[in-house]
């Protein structure tokens, strides 16, 4: 991702990026504080790091953070930056607010919340049944859920008179 157009004079306008966490497979968020030389400040520790340039003097590649209003998107495909640190961050944020289901395209991703959540009651089931086969429509306000997968398969079976398959893996 390019950092062109960032304004060194206004740190609030500079992009947030992901930095590999030393000694682990994780990532930390940082803000770019200077473009020349390329310097980033960790949002976790406050430490500033000058990043080395790549071959030919270009800046080291950085992965931009997704905007905060996109992090809890119901479909990971809608994330502007669909890379490892952004997907992991989105999933972690959803988990923290008990939104344990999300889509990645047509696939439902689920987390074990390790606690009881009120996600499977009759009112929830009825909402998905009322939506019919349109549970994934752009205008649907229904969240990602196993009931959505089941309702879509059921209504497709009724509509086309053909068997449907649902793959569960984990």
PDB file of C-alpha atoms in Angstrom:
ATOM      1  CA  UNK A   1       0.000   0.000   0.000  1.00  0.00           C
ATOM      2  CA  UNK A   2       1.294   3.410  -0.887  1.00  0.00           C
ATOM      3  CA  UNK A   3       1.783   6.102   1.711  1.00  0.00           C
ATOM      4  CA  UNK A   4       1.911   8.848  -0.915  1.00  0.00           C
ATOM      5  CA  UNK A   5      -0.014  11.949   0.007  1.00  0.00           C
ATOM      6  CA  UNK A   6       0.589  11.599   3.751  1.00  0.00           C
ATOM      7  CA  UNK A   7       1.248  14.937   5.419  1.00  0.00           C
ATOM      8  CA  UNK A   8       4.348  15.038   7.678  1.00  0.00           C
ATOM      9  CA  UNK A   9       3.166  18.324   9.202  1.00  0.00           C
ATOM     10  CA  UNK A  10      -0.100  16.784  10.458  1.00  0.00           C
ATOM     11  CA  UNK A  11       0.482  13.518  12.373  1.00  0.00           C
ATOM     12  CA  UNK A  12      -3.281  12.975  12.662  1.00  0.00           C
ATOM     13  CA  UNK A  13      -3.454  12.686   8.878  1.00  0.00           C
ATOM     14  CA  UNK A  14      -0.683  10.102   8.691  1.00  0.00           C
ATOM     15  CA  UNK A  15      -1.724   6.498   8.188  1.00  0.00           C
ATOM     16  CA  UNK A  16      -1.852   3.723  10.718  1.00  0.00           C
ATOM     17  CA  UNK A  17       0.121   0.669   9.732  1.00  0.00           C
ATOM     18  CA  UNK A  18       0.878  -2.830  10.982  1.00  0.00           C
ATOM     19  CA  UNK A  19       4.365  -3.773  12.126  1.00  0.00           C
ATOM     20  CA  UNK A  20       5.496  -7.345  12.636  1.00  0.00           C
ATOM     21  CA  UNK A  21       5.935  -7.928  16.385  1.00  0.00           C
ATOM     22  CA  UNK A  22       9.548  -8.914  17.072  1.00  0.00           C
ATOM     23  CA  UNK A  23       9.925 -12.471  18.320  1.00  0.00           C
ATOM     24  CA  UNK A  24       6.366 -13.531  17.467  1.00  0.00           C
ATOM     25  CA  UNK A  25       3.948 -14.101  14.621  1.00  0.00           C
ATOM     26  CA  UNK A  26       1.820 -11.146  15.725  1.00  0.00           C
ATOM     27  CA  UNK A  27       1.499  -7.549  14.617  1.00  0.00           C
ATOM     28  CA  UNK A  28       1.333  -4.198  16.388  1.00  0.00           C
ATOM     29  CA  UNK A  29      -0.415  -1.056  15.192  1.00  0.00           C
ATOM     30  CA  UNK A  30       1.763   1.956  14.587  1.00  0.00           C
ATOM     31  CA  UNK A  31       1.304   5.437  13.190  1.00  0.00           C
ATOM     32  CA  UNK A  32       3.653   6.912  10.616  1.00  0.00           C
ATOM     33  CA  UNK A  33       5.269   9.998  12.168  1.00  0.00           C
ATOM     34  CA  UNK A  34       7.676  10.823   9.355  1.00  0.00           C
ATOM     35  CA  UNK A  35       7.922   9.901   5.697  1.00  0.00           C
ATOM     36  CA  UNK A  36      11.589  10.844   5.056  1.00  0.00           C
ATOM     37  CA  UNK A  37      13.081   9.022   6.807  1.00  0.00           C
ATOM     38  CA  UNK A  38      10.240   6.557   7.339  1.00  0.00           C
ATOM     39  CA  UNK A  39       9.587   6.525  11.091  1.00  0.00           C
ATOM     40  CA  UNK A  40       6.682   4.820  12.846  1.00  0.00           C
ATOM     41  CA  UNK A  41       5.475   4.998  16.470  1.00  0.00           C
ATOM     42  CA  UNK A  42       4.002   1.904  18.098  1.00  0.00           C
ATOM     43  CA  UNK A  43       0.539   2.551  19.492  1.00  0.00           C
ATOM     44  CA  UNK A  44       1.197  -0.121  22.139  1.00  0.00           C
ATOM     45  CA  UNK A  45       4.560   1.018  23.490  1.00  0.00           C
ATOM     46  CA  UNK A  46       5.033   4.526  22.085  1.00  0.00           C
ATOM     47  CA  UNK A  47       8.468   3.491  20.816  1.00  0.00           C
ATOM     48  CA  UNK A  48       9.573   5.045  17.538  1.00  0.00           C
ATOM     49  CA  UNK A  49      11.355   3.000  14.887  1.00  0.00           C
ATOM     50  CA  UNK A  50      13.050   4.108  11.700  1.00  0.00           C
ATOM     51  CA  UNK A  51      12.321   1.530   9.055  1.00  0.00           C
ATOM     52  CA  UNK A  52      15.024   0.528   6.634  1.00  0.00           C
ATOM     53  CA  UNK A  53      14.541   1.175   2.970  1.00  0.00           C
ATOM     54  CA  UNK A  54      14.280  -1.663   0.522  1.00  0.00           C
ATOM     55  CA  UNK A  55      16.629  -2.278  -2.387  1.00  0.00           C
ATOM     56  CA  UNK A  56      16.986   0.802  -4.543  1.00  0.00           C
ATOM     57  CA  UNK A  57      16.130   3.167  -1.655  1.00  0.00           C
ATOM     58  CA  UNK A  58      12.340   2.720  -1.685  1.00  0.00           C
ATOM     59  CA  UNK A  59      10.445   2.556   1.590  1.00  0.00           C
ATOM     60  CA  UNK A  60       9.987  -0.785   3.286  1.00  0.00           C
ATOM     61  CA  UNK A  61       6.540  -2.229   2.455  1.00  0.00           C
ATOM     62  CA  UNK A  62       3.921  -1.465   5.088  1.00  0.00           C
ATOM     63  CA  UNK A  63       0.454  -2.880   5.564  1.00  0.00           C
ATOM     64  CA  UNK A  64      -2.142  -0.178   6.179  1.00  0.00           C
ATOM     65  CA  UNK A  65      -4.667  -0.621   8.984  1.00  0.00           C
ATOM     66  CA  UNK A  66      -8.336  -0.719   8.065  1.00  0.00           C
ATOM     67  CA  UNK A  67     -10.438   2.280   9.082  1.00  0.00           C
ATOM     68  CA  UNK A  68     -12.046   1.785  12.495  1.00  0.00           C
ATOM     69  CA  UNK A  69     -15.562   1.894  11.001  1.00  0.00           C
ATOM     70  CA  UNK A  70     -14.773  -1.134   8.797  1.00  0.00           C
ATOM     71  CA  UNK A  71     -13.164  -3.395  11.418  1.00  0.00           C
ATOM     72  CA  UNK A  72     -16.460  -4.974  12.546  1.00  0.00           C
ATOM     73  CA  UNK A  73     -17.730  -5.565   9.011  1.00  0.00           C
ATOM     74  CA  UNK A  74     -20.037  -8.589   8.781  1.00  0.00           C
ATOM     75  CA  UNK A  75     -18.104  -9.823   5.719  1.00  0.00           C
ATOM     76  CA  UNK A  76     -14.326  -9.878   5.760  1.00  0.00           C
ATOM     77  CA  UNK A  77     -14.357  -9.422   1.982  1.00  0.00           C
ATOM     78  CA  UNK A  78     -15.614  -5.860   2.622  1.00  0.00           C
ATOM     79  CA  UNK A  79     -12.394  -4.926   4.432  1.00  0.00           C
ATOM     80  CA  UNK A  80     -10.401  -2.403   2.383  1.00  0.00           C
ATOM     81  CA  UNK A  81      -7.161  -4.164   3.337  1.00  0.00           C
ATOM     82  CA  UNK A  82      -7.602  -7.927   3.323  1.00  0.00           C
ATOM     83  CA  UNK A  83      -4.286  -9.129   4.699  1.00  0.00           C
ATOM     84  CA  UNK A  84      -3.202 -11.189   7.697  1.00  0.00           C
ATOM     85  CA  UNK A  85      -2.953  -8.462  10.373  1.00  0.00           C
ATOM     86  CA  UNK A  86      -6.215  -6.786   9.339  1.00  0.00           C
ATOM     87  CA  UNK A  87      -8.188 -10.044   9.196  1.00  0.00           C
ATOM     88  CA  UNK A  88      -6.810 -11.166  12.566  1.00  0.00           C
ATOM     89  CA  UNK A  89      -7.565  -7.760  14.101  1.00  0.00           C
ATOM     90  CA  UNK A  90     -11.110  -7.775  12.740  1.00  0.00           C
ATOM     91  CA  UNK A  91     -11.756 -11.279  14.079  1.00  0.00           C
ATOM     92  CA  UNK A  92     -10.294 -10.382  17.494  1.00  0.00           C
ATOM     93  CA  UNK A  93     -12.435  -7.235  17.719  1.00  0.00           C
ATOM     94  CA  UNK A  94     -15.594  -9.161  16.762  1.00  0.00           C
ATOM     95  CA  UNK A  95     -14.782 -11.816  19.372  1.00  0.00           C
ATOM     96  CA  UNK A  96     -14.372  -9.161  22.098  1.00  0.00           C
ATOM     97  CA  UNK A  97     -17.903  -7.860  21.487  1.00  0.00           C
ATOM     98  CA  UNK A  98     -19.466 -11.344  21.219  1.00  0.00           C
ATOM     99  CA  UNK A  99     -20.000 -11.132  17.450  1.00  0.00           C
ATOM    100  CA  UNK A 100     -18.693 -14.655  17.006  1.00  0.00           C
ATOM    101  CA  UNK A 101     -19.914 -15.171  13.430  1.00  0.00           C
ATOM    102  CA  UNK A 102     -18.682 -13.427  10.305  1.00  0.00           C
ATOM    103  CA  UNK A 103     -18.634 -14.137   6.609  1.00  0.00           C
ATOM    104  CA  UNK A 104     -15.766 -14.348   4.218  1.00  0.00           C
ATOM    105  CA  UNK A 105     -17.693 -14.273   0.988  1.00  0.00           C
ATOM    106  CA  UNK A 106     -20.137 -17.212   1.054  1.00  0.00           C
ATOM    107  CA  UNK A 107     -18.369 -18.904   3.985  1.00  0.00           C
ATOM    108  CA  UNK A 108     -19.521 -18.483   7.583  1.00  0.00           C
ATOM    109  CA  UNK A 109     -16.628 -18.236  10.052  1.00  0.00           C
ATOM    110  CA  UNK A 110     -17.418 -19.095  13.687  1.00  0.00           C
ATOM    111  CA  UNK A 111     -15.544 -18.748  16.965  1.00  0.00           C
ATOM    112  CA  UNK A 112     -16.216 -20.642  20.141  1.00  0.00           C
ATOM    113  CA  UNK A 113     -17.113 -17.841  22.583  1.00  0.00           C
ATOM    114  CA  UNK A 114     -16.388 -20.100  25.593  1.00  0.00           C
ATOM    115  CA  UNK A 115     -19.539 -18.784  27.224  1.00  0.00           C
ATOM    116  CA  UNK A 116     -23.282 -18.888  26.690  1.00  0.00           C
ATOM    117  CA  UNK A 117     -24.602 -16.290  24.269  1.00  0.00           C
ATOM    118  CA  UNK A 118     -28.245 -15.646  23.492  1.00  0.00           C
ATOM    119  CA  UNK A 119     -27.904 -16.303  19.762  1.00  0.00           C
ATOM    120  CA  UNK A 120     -30.187 -19.259  19.132  1.00  0.00           C
ATOM    121  CA  UNK A 121     -33.614 -18.419  20.545  1.00  0.00           C
ATOM    122  CA  UNK A 122     -36.940 -18.749  18.784  1.00  0.00           C
ATOM    123  CA  UNK A 123     -37.097 -15.016  17.987  1.00  0.00           C
ATOM    124  CA  UNK A 124     -33.742 -15.240  16.193  1.00  0.00           C
ATOM    125  CA  UNK A 125     -34.828 -18.307  14.246  1.00  0.00           C
ATOM    126  CA  UNK A 126     -38.100 -16.647  13.233  1.00  0.00           C
ATOM    127  CA  UNK A 127     -36.250 -13.536  11.998  1.00  0.00           C
ATOM    128  CA  UNK A 128     -34.164 -15.672   9.641  1.00  0.00           C
ATOM    129  CA  UNK A 129     -37.193 -17.636   8.460  1.00  0.00           C
ATOM    130  CA  UNK A 130     -39.123 -14.412   7.751  1.00  0.00           C
ATOM    131  CA  UNK A 131     -36.200 -13.177   5.631  1.00  0.00           C
ATOM    132  CA  UNK A 132     -36.578 -16.238   3.426  1.00  0.00           C
ATOM    133  CA  UNK A 133     -33.753 -16.726   0.984  1.00  0.00           C
ATOM    134  CA  UNK A 134     -32.668 -13.083   1.268  1.00  0.00           C
ATOM    135  CA  UNK A 135     -30.703 -13.386   4.493  1.00  0.00           C
ATOM    136  CA  UNK A 136     -27.492 -12.305   2.740  1.00  0.00           C
ATOM    137  CA  UNK A 137     -29.075  -9.513   0.688  1.00  0.00           C
ATOM    138  CA  UNK A 138     -27.402  -6.106   0.854  1.00  0.00           C
ATOM    139  CA  UNK A 139     -30.480  -4.611   2.513  1.00  0.00           C
ATOM    140  CA  UNK A 140     -30.739  -7.348   5.158  1.00  0.00           C
ATOM    141  CA  UNK A 141     -29.986  -6.235   8.699  1.00  0.00           C
ATOM    142  CA  UNK A 142     -29.519  -9.807   9.904  1.00  0.00           C
ATOM    143  CA  UNK A 143     -26.054 -10.593  11.252  1.00  0.00           C
ATOM    144  CA  UNK A 144     -23.923 -13.536  10.148  1.00  0.00           C
ATOM    145  CA  UNK A 145     -25.350 -16.689  11.733  1.00  0.00           C
ATOM    146  CA  UNK A 146     -25.691 -20.452  11.132  1.00  0.00           C
ATOM    147  CA  UNK A 147     -29.439 -19.857  10.771  1.00  0.00           C
ATOM    148  CA  UNK A 148     -28.645 -17.745   7.686  1.00  0.00           C
ATOM    149  CA  UNK A 149     -26.790 -20.634   6.069  1.00  0.00           C
ATOM    150  CA  UNK A 150     -29.591 -23.067   6.917  1.00  0.00           C
ATOM    151  CA  UNK A 151     -32.327 -20.689   5.721  1.00  0.00           C
ATOM    152  CA  UNK A 152     -30.528 -20.012   2.437  1.00  0.00           C
ATOM    153  CA  UNK A 153     -30.055 -23.744   1.783  1.00  0.00           C
ATOM    154  CA  UNK A 154     -33.682 -24.497   2.674  1.00  0.00           C
ATOM    155  CA  UNK A 155     -35.136 -21.758   0.481  1.00  0.00           C
ATOM    156  CA  UNK A 156     -32.830 -22.632  -2.434  1.00  0.00           C
ATOM    157  CA  UNK A 157     -33.984 -26.241  -2.127  1.00  0.00           C
ATOM    158  CA  UNK A 158     -37.623 -25.116  -2.194  1.00  0.00           C
ATOM    159  CA  UNK A 159     -37.052 -22.684  -5.062  1.00  0.00           C
ATOM    160  CA  UNK A 160     -35.172 -25.048  -7.381  1.00  0.00           C
ATOM    161  CA  UNK A 161     -36.393 -28.416  -6.139  1.00  0.00           C
ATOM    162  CA  UNK A 162     -32.808 -29.646  -5.867  1.00  0.00           C
ATOM    163  CA  UNK A 163     -30.773 -30.950  -2.974  1.00  0.00           C
ATOM    164  CA  UNK A 164     -28.473 -28.516  -1.201  1.00  0.00           C
ATOM    165  CA  UNK A 165     -25.240 -29.166   0.685  1.00  0.00           C
ATOM    166  CA  UNK A 166     -23.780 -27.424   3.720  1.00  0.00           C
ATOM    167  CA  UNK A 167     -20.148 -28.134   4.568  1.00  0.00           C
ATOM    168  CA  UNK A 168     -19.160 -27.887   8.229  1.00  0.00           C
ATOM    169  CA  UNK A 169     -15.456 -28.015   9.014  1.00  0.00           C
ATOM    170  CA  UNK A 170     -13.505 -27.375  12.136  1.00  0.00           C
TER     171      UNK A 170
END
